Short mmCIF file of C-alpha atoms in Angstrom, two decimals:
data_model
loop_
_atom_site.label_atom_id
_atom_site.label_comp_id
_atom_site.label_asym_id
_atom_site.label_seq_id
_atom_site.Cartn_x
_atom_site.Cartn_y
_atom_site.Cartn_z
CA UNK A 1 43.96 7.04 63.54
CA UNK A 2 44.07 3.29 62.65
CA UNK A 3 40.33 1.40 63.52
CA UNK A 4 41.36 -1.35 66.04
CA UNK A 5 38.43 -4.20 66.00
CA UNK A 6 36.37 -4.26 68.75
CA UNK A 7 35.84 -7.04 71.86
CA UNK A 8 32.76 -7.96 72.12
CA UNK A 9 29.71 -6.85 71.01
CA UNK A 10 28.21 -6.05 74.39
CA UNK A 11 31.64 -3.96 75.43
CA UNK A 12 31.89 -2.06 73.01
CA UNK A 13 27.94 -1.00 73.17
CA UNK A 14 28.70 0.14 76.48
CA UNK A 15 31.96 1.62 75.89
CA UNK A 16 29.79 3.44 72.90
CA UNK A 17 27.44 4.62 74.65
CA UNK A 18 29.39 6.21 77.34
CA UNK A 19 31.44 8.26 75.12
CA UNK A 20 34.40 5.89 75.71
CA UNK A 21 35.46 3.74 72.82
CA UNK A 22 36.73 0.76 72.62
CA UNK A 23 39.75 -1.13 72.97
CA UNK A 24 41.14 -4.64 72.83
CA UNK A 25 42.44 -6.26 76.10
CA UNK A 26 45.23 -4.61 77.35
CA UNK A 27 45.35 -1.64 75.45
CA UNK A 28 45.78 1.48 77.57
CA UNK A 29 43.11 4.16 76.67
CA UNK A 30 45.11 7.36 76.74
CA UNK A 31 42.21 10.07 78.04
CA UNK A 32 41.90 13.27 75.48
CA UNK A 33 43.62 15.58 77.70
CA UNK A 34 46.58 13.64 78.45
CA UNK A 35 49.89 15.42 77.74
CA UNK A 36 52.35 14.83 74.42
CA UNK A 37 55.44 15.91 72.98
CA UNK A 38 54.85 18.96 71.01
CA UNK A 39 55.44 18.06 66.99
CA UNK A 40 59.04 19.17 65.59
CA UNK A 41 57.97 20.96 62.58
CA UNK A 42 54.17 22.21 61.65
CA UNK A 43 54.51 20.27 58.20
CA UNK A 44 55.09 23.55 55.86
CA UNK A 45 55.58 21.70 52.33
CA UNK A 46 58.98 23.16 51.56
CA UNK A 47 60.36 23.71 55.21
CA UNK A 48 58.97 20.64 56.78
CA UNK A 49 61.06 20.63 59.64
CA UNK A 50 60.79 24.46 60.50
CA UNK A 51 58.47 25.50 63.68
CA UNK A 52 57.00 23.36 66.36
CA UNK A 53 53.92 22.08 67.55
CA UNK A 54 51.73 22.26 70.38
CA UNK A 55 51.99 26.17 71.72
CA UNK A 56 52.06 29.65 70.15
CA UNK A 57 54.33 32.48 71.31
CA UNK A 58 52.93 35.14 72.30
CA UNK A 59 56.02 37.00 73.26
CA UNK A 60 60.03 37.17 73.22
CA UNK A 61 61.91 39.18 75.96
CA UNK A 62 65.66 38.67 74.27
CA UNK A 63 68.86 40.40 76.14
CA UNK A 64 71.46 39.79 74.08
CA UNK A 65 75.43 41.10 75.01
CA UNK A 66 77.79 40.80 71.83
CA UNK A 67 81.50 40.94 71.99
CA UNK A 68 83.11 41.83 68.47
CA UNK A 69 86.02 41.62 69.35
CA UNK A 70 85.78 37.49 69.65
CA UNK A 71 82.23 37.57 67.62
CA UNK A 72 80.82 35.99 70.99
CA UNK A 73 77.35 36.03 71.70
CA UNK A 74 75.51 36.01 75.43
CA UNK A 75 71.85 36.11 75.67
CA UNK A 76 68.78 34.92 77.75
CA UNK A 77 65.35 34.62 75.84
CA UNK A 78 62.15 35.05 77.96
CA UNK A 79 59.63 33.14 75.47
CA UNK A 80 56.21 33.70 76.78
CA UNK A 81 53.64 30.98 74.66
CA UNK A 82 50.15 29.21 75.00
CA UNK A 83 49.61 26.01 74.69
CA UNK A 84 46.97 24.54 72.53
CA UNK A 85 47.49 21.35 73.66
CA UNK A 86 48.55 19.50 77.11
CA UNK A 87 52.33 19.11 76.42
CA UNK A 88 54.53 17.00 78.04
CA UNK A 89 57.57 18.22 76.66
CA UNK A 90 57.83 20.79 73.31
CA UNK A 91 60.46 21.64 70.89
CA UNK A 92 62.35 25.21 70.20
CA UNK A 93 64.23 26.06 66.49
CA UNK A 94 68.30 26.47 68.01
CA UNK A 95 71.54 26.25 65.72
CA UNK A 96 74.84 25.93 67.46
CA UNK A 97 75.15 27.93 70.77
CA UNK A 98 75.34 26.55 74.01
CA UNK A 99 73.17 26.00 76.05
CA UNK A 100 73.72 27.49 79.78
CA UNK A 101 69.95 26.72 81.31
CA UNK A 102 66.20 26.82 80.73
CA UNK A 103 63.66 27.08 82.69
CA UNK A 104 59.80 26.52 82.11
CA UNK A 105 57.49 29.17 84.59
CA UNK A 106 60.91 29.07 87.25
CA UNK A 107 61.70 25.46 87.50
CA UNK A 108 64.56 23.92 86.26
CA UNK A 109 64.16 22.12 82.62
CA UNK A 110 65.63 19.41 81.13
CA UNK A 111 67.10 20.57 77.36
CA UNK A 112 67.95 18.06 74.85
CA UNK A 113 69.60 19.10 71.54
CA UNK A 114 69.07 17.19 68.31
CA UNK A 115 70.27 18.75 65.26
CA UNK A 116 68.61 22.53 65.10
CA UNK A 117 65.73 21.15 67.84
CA UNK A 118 65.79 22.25 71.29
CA UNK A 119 63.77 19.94 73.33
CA UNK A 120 62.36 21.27 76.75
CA UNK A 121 60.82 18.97 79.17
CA UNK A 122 59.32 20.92 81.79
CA UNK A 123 59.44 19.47 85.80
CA UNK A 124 55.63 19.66 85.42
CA UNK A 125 53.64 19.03 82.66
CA UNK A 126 51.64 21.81 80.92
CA UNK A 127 48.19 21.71 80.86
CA UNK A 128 45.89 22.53 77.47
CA UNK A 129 45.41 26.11 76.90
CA UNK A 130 47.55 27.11 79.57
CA UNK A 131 49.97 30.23 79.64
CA UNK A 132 53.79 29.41 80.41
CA UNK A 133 57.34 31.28 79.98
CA UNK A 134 60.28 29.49 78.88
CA UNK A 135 63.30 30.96 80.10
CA UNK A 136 67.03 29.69 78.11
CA UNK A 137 70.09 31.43 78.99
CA UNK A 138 73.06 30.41 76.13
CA UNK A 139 76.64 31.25 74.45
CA UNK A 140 78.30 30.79 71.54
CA UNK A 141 79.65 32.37 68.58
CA UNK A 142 76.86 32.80 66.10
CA UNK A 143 76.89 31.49 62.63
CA UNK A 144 76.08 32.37 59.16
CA UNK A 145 73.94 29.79 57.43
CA UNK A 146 73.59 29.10 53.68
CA UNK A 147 69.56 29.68 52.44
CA UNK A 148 68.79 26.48 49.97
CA UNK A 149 69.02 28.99 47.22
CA UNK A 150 73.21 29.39 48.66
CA UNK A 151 72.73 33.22 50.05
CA UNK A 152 73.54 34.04 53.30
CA UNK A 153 71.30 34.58 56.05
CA UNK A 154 71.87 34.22 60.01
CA UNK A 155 74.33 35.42 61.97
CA UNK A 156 76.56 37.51 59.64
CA UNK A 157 79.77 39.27 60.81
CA UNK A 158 80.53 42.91 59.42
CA UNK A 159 83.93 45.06 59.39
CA UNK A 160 82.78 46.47 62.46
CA UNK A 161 80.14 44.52 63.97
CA UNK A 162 77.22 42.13 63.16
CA UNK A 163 73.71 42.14 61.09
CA UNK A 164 71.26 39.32 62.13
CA UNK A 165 69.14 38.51 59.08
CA UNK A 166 66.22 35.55 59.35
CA UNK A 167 64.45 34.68 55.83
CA UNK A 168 63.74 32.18 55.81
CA UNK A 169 64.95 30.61 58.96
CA UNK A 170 68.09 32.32 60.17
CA UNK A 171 66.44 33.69 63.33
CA UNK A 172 67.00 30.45 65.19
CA UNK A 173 71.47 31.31 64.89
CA UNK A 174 71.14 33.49 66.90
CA UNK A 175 67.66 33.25 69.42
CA UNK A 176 65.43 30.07 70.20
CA UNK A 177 61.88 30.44 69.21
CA UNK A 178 59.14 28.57 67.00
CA UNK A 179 60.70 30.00 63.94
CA UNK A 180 58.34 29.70 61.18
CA UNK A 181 55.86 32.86 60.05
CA UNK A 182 52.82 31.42 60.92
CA UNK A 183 54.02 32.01 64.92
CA UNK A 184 53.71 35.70 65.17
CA UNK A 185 54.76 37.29 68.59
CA UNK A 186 55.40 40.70 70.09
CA UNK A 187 59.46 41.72 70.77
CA UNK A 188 61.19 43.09 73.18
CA UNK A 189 65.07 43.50 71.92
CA UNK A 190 67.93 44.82 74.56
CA UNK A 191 71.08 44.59 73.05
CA UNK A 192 74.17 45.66 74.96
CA UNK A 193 77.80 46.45 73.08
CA UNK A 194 81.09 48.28 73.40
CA UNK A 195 80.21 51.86 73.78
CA UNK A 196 80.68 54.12 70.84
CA UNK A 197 78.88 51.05 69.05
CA UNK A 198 74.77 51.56 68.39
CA UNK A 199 73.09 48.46 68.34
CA UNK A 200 69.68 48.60 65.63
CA UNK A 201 66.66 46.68 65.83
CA UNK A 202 62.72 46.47 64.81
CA UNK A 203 60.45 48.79 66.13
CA UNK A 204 61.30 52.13 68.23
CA UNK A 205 64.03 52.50 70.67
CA UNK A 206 63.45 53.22 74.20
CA UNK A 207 66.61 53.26 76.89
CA UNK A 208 69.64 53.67 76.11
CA UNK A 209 71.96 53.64 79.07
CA UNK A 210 76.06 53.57 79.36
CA UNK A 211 77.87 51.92 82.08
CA UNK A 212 81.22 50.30 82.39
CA UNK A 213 82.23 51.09 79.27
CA UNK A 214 79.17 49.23 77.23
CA UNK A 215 75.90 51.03 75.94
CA UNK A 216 72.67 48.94 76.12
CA UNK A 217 70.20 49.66 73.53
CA UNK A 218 65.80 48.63 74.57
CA UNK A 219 64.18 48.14 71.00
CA UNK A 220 60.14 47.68 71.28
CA UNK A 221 58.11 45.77 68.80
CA UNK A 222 54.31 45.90 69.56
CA UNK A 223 52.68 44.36 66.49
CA UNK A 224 53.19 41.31 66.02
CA UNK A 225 56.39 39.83 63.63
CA UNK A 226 57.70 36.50 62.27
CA UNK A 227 60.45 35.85 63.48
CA UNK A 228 62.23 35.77 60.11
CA UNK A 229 61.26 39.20 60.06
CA UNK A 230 63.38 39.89 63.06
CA UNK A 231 66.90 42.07 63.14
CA UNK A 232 69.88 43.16 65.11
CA UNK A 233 72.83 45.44 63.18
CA UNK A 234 75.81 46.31 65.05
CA UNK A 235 78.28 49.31 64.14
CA UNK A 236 79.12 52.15 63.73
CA UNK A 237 75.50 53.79 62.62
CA UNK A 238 73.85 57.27 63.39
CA UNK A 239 69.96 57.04 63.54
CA UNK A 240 68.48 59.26 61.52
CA UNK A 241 65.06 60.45 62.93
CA UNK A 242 63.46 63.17 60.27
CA UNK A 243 59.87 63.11 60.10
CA UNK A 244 59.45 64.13 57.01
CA UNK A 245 56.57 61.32 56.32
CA UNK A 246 53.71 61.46 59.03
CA UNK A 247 54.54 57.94 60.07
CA UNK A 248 57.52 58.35 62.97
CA UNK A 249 60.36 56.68 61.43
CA UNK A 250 64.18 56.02 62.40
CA UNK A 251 66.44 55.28 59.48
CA UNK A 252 69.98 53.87 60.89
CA UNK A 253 72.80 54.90 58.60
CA UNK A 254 76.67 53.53 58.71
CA UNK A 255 78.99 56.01 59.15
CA UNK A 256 80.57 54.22 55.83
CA UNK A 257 77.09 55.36 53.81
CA UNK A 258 76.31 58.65 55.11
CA UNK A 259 77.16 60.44 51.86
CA UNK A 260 75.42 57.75 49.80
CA UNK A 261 72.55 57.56 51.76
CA UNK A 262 71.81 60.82 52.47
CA UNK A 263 68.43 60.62 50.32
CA UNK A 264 67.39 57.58 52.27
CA UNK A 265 65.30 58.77 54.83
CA UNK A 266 63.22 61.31 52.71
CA UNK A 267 62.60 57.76 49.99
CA UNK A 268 61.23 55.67 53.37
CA UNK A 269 59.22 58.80 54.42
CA UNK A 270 57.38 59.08 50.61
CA UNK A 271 57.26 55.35 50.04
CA UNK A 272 55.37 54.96 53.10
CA UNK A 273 52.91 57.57 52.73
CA UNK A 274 52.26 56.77 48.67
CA UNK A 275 51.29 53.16 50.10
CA UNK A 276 49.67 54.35 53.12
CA UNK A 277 47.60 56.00 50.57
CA UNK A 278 47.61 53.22 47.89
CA UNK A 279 47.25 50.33 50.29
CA UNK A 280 45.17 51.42 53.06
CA UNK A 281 46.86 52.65 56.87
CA UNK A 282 50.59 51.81 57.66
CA UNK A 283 50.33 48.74 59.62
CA UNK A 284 53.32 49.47 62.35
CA UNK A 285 53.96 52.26 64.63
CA UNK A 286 56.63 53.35 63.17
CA UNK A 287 58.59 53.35 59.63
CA UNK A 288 62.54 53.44 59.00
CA UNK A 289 65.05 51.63 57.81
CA UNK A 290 69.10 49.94 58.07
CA UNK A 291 71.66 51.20 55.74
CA UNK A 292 74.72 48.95 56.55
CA UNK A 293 78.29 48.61 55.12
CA UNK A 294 78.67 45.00 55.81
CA UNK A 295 78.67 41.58 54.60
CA UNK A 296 78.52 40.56 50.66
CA UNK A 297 75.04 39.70 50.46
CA UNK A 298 73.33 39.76 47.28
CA UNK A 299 69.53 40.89 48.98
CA UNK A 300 67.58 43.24 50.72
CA UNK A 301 65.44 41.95 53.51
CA UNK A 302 62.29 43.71 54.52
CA UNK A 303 62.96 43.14 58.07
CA UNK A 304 60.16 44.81 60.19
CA UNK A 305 60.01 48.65 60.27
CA UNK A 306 63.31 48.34 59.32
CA UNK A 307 63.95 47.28 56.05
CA UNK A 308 68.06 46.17 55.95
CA UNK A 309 69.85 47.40 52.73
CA UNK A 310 73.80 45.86 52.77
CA UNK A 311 74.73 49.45 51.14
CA UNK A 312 72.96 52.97 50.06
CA UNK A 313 70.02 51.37 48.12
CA UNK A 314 68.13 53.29 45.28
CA UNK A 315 64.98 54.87 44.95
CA UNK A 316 62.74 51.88 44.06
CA UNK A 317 64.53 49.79 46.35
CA UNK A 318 63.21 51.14 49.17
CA UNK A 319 59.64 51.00 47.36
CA UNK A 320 60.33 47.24 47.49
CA UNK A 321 60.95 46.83 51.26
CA UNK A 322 58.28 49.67 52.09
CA UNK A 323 55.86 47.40 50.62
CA UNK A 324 56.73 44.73 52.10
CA UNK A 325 55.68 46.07 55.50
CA UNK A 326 51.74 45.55 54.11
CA UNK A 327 52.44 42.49 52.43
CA UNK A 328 54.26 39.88 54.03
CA UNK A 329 55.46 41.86 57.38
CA UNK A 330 51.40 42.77 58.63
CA UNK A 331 49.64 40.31 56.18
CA UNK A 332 51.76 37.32 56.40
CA UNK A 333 51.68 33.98 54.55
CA UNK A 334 50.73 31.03 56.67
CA UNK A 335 53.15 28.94 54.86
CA UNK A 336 56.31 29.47 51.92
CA UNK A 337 54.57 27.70 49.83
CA UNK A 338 52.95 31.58 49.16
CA UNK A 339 55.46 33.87 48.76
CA UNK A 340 54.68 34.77 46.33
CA UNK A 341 51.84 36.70 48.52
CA UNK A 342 55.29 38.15 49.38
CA UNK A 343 57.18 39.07 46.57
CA UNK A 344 54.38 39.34 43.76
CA UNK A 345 52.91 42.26 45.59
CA UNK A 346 56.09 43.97 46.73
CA UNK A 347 57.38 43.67 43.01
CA UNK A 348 54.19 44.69 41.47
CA UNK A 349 54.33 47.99 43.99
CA UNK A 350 57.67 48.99 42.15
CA UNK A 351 55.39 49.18 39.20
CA UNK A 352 52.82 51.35 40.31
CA UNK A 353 55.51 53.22 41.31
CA UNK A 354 57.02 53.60 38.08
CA UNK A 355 53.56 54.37 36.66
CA UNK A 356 52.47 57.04 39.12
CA UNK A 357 55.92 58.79 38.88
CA UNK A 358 56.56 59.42 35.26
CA UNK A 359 58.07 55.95 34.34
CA UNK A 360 56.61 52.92 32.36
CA UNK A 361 52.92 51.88 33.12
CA UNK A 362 52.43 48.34 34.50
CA UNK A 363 51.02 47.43 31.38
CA UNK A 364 54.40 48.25 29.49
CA UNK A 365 56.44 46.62 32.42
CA UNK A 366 54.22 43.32 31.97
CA UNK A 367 54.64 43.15 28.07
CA UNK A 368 58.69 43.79 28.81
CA UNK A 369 58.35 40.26 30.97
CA UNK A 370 56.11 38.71 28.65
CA UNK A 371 58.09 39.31 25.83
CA UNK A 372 60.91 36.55 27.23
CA UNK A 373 61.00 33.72 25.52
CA UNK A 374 59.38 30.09 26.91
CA UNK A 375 62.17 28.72 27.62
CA UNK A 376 63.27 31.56 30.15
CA UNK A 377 63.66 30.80 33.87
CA UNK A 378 60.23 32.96 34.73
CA UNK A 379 58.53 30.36 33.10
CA UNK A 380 59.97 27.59 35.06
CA UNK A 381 57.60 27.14 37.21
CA UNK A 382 53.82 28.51 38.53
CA UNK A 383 54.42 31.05 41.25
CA UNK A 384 52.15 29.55 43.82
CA UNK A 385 54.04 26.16 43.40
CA UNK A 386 57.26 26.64 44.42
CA UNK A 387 58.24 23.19 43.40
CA UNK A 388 61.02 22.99 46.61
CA UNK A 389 62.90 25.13 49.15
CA UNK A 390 65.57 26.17 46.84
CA UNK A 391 62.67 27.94 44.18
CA UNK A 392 61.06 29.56 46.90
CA UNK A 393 62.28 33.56 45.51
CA UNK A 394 63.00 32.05 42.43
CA UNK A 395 62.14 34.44 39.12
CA UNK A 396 57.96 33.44 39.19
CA UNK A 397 57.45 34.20 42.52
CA UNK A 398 58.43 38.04 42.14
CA UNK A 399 57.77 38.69 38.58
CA UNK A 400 55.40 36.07 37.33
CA UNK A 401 53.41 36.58 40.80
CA UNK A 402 52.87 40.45 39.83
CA UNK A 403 51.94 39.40 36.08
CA UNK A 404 49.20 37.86 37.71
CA UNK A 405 48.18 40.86 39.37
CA UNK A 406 48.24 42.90 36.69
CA UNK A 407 46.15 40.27 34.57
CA UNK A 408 43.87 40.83 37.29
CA UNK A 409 43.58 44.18 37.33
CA UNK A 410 42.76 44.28 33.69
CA UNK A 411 40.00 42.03 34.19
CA UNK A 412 38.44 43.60 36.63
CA UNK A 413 39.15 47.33 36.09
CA UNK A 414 41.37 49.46 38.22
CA UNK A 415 38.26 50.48 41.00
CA UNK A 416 37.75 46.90 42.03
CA UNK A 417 41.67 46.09 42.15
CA UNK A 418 42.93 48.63 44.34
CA UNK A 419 39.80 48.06 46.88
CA UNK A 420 40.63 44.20 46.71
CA UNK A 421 44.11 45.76 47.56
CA UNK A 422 43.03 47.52 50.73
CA UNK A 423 40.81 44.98 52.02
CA UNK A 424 43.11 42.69 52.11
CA UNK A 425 45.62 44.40 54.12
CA UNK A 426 42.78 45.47 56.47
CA UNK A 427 40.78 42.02 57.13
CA UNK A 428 44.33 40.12 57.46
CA UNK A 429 45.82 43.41 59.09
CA UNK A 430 49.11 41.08 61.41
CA UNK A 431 47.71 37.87 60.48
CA UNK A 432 48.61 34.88 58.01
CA UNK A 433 47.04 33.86 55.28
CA UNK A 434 47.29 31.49 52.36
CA UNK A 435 46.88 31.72 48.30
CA UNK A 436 43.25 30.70 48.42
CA UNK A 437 42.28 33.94 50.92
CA UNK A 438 43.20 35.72 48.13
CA UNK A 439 41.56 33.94 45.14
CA UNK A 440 38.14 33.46 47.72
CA UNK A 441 38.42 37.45 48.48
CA UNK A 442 38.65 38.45 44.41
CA UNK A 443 36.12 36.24 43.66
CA UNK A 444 33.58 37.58 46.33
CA UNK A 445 34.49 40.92 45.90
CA UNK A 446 33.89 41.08 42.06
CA UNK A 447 31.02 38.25 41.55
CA UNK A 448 33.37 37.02 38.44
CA UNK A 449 34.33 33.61 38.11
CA UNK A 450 38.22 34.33 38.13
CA UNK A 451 39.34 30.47 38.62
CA UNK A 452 40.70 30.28 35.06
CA UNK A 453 42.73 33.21 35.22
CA UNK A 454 44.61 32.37 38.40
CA UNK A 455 44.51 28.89 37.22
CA UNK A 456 46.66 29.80 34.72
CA UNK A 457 48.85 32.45 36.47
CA UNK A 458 49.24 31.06 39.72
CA UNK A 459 49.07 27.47 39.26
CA UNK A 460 50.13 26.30 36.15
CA UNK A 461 53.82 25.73 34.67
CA UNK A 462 54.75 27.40 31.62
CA UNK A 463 54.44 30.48 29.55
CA UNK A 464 51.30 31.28 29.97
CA UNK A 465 48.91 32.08 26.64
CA UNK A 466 47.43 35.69 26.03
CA UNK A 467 45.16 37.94 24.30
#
């Protein structure tokens, strides 16, 4: 805030002294409670313009009715937030579809678009810490959008259908909401299609109910989830339901994979238990996966409970996506400046994996990378410095981020490590965190000063140097 000079001396004693302030004449003294427009964007240093100010979701009821034939979309989302602010207006992430109507707690809304924002300005303003539901019934045809790195995320058509996928902010193609990870709300997902058509999503699936030729499918998400994290797949798909783990878990397999998937469901049900046991309790209710025969996407996406494979994935694959449901789908990064939080830990599970079930140790997989040469791209840059949007699962952050954790575990043996390992999935169990949770937690847990080492691992550009 810019210091105005004061009026006079005596004024401004007074104004002191009462708590007020004080103000030249004719300035308007807005009181502390008065309401504001809720920020566009919550100033994440690669995605600056991604999430909103001013409230926090704490749930989204979304009914969505999809027409393939046409690739239209109809939906309503029920957004149920807090403010943590009075608000006299606040701002949704939207791309494309129409808008039909919003409401804010039953009265009509005015909605303004600009670019990607949605702007709601309720008929009554919102007081601070105050529970409200947002209610925005729209249309469209959803859209695929391009990530900065040029891979496809959104709204993505299939052969026979549709897969929604969100990372890092294709959520908002194809459902309004405050679309960056550190907002974390419940779901409720009903999605109604053609019948003969199954409709997947996070979480476990309640009704299912056929009328008029359509089938309407109730997915339930109790833990909280980014909304990046969030999924719909639409085909042709049989859900596969063996509980051969002893976390409950629905894997949903296209018709087009059966035969090449067929080993799926028994890889979710061991991944999950190995980490349940390696990582401390499964975070979610229930475990699974999406084995679709879709788009031409290059990725997997660890998409809540349901990890989304484009085709019959292999073995460690699915370690990959399983571990991604402790480390970045429960214990979240506050902003993507971190993913490495992400994608080192998920990529340094593959290794342990390797090393617990007769492959290379971790050690030999982290001389393999550190044999490259300087000038290769997992040098380019430190993994916890992303330097902009289109690094952000760039080479470093997977492989040089779980480098660094091995270099860590060789400093500070293999008991300490893996109880680091668990206590942070249990103290940050569904929250967000940053880089320095981590570095604070090693260095309380171990009494070591470990600043150099991540220094150099995590924060510095270049190959690093090594005994």
């Amino acid at each position: 805030m810019r210091r105005l000079p004061p009026p006079t001396a005596l004024l401004c004693a007074l104004l002191l002294t009462s708590g007020t302030g004080c103000a030249p004449a004719g300035t308007t003294v807005r009181p502390a409670d008065s309401a504001t427009a809720g920020a566009k964007g919550v100033g994440d240093p690669l995605f600056p313009a991604m999430g909103n100010g001013g409230y926090e979701v704490e749930h989204y009821g979304l009914s969505l009715t999809y027409e393939p034939k046409d690739g239209s979309l109809t939906g309503t989302a029920e957004i149920s937030a807090r403010t943590d602010r009075a608000l006299s207006s606040f701002s949704l992430d939207f791309h494309g579809l129409q808008i039909d109507r919003a409401t804010v707690d039953g009265a009509t809304a005015a909605a303004t678009r600009a670019g990607d924002a949605l702007r709601l300005t309720p008929a009554k303003e919102l007081a601070a810490d105050t529970a409200f539901t947002a209610v925005i019934s729209y249309h469209g045809v959803p859209e695929a959008l391009t990530d900065p790195d040029g891979s496809q995320e959104g709204w993505l058509k299939t052969p026979d259908g549709a897969v929604a996928l969100g990372e890092p902010n294709g959520s908002m193609a194809w459902f309004p909401g405050n679309h960056h990870p550190s907002d974390k709300a419940a779901y409720d997902l009903t999605v109604t299609v053609p019948e003969g058509m199954t409709a997947v999503s996070n979480g476990e699936l309640g009704k299912q109910e056929t009328a008029n030729g359509r089938t309407s499918f109730a997915w339930h998400t109790a833990e909280p989830m980014a909304s990046y994290l969030a999924t719909v797949a639409i085909g042709s798909f049989t859900l596969d339901r063996t509980a051969a783990g002893t976390v409950p878990q629905t894997v949903a397999i296209h018709t087009a994979q059966a035969k090449r998937a067929a080993d799926v469901p028994s890889w979710v049900a061991s991944a999950t238990d190995w980490g349940a046991r390696l990582f401390g309790p499964y975070p979610f209710s229930s475990t699974g996966a999406t084995i679709g025969s879709g788009p031409s996407i290059d990725y997997a996406l660890e998409t809540q409970t349901r990890p989304y494979f484009n085709h019959a994935p292999d073995e460690i694959s699915v370690v990959h996506e399983i571990a991604h449901q402790w480390f970045g789908d429960s214990v979240t990064p506050g902003s993507w400046q971190d993913m490495w939080l992400n994608e080192g830990f998920a990529t340094y599970a593959e290794w342990l994996w390797q090393e617990q079930h007769g492959g290379p140790t971790a050690a030999d997989t982290f001389a393999e990378y550190y044999a490259l040469p300087a000038t290769d791209d997992l040098w380019s840059f430190a993994p916890a410095k992303p330097p902009s949007a289109e690094e952000v699962s760039g080479d470093p952050v997977y492989y040089r981020g779980a480098m660094t954790l091995q270099k860590l575990r060789e400093t500070i043996g293999d008991t300490a490590f893996f109880t680091i390992l668990r206590t942070w999935t249990t103290d940050h169990r569904h929250g967000n965190v940053r880089t320095t949770d981590f570095t604070d937690l090693c260095a309380k847990a171990t009494g070591k000063n470990l600043t150099p080492l991540f220094e150099k691992w995590l924060y510095t550009s270049g190959k690093p140097t090594t005994p």
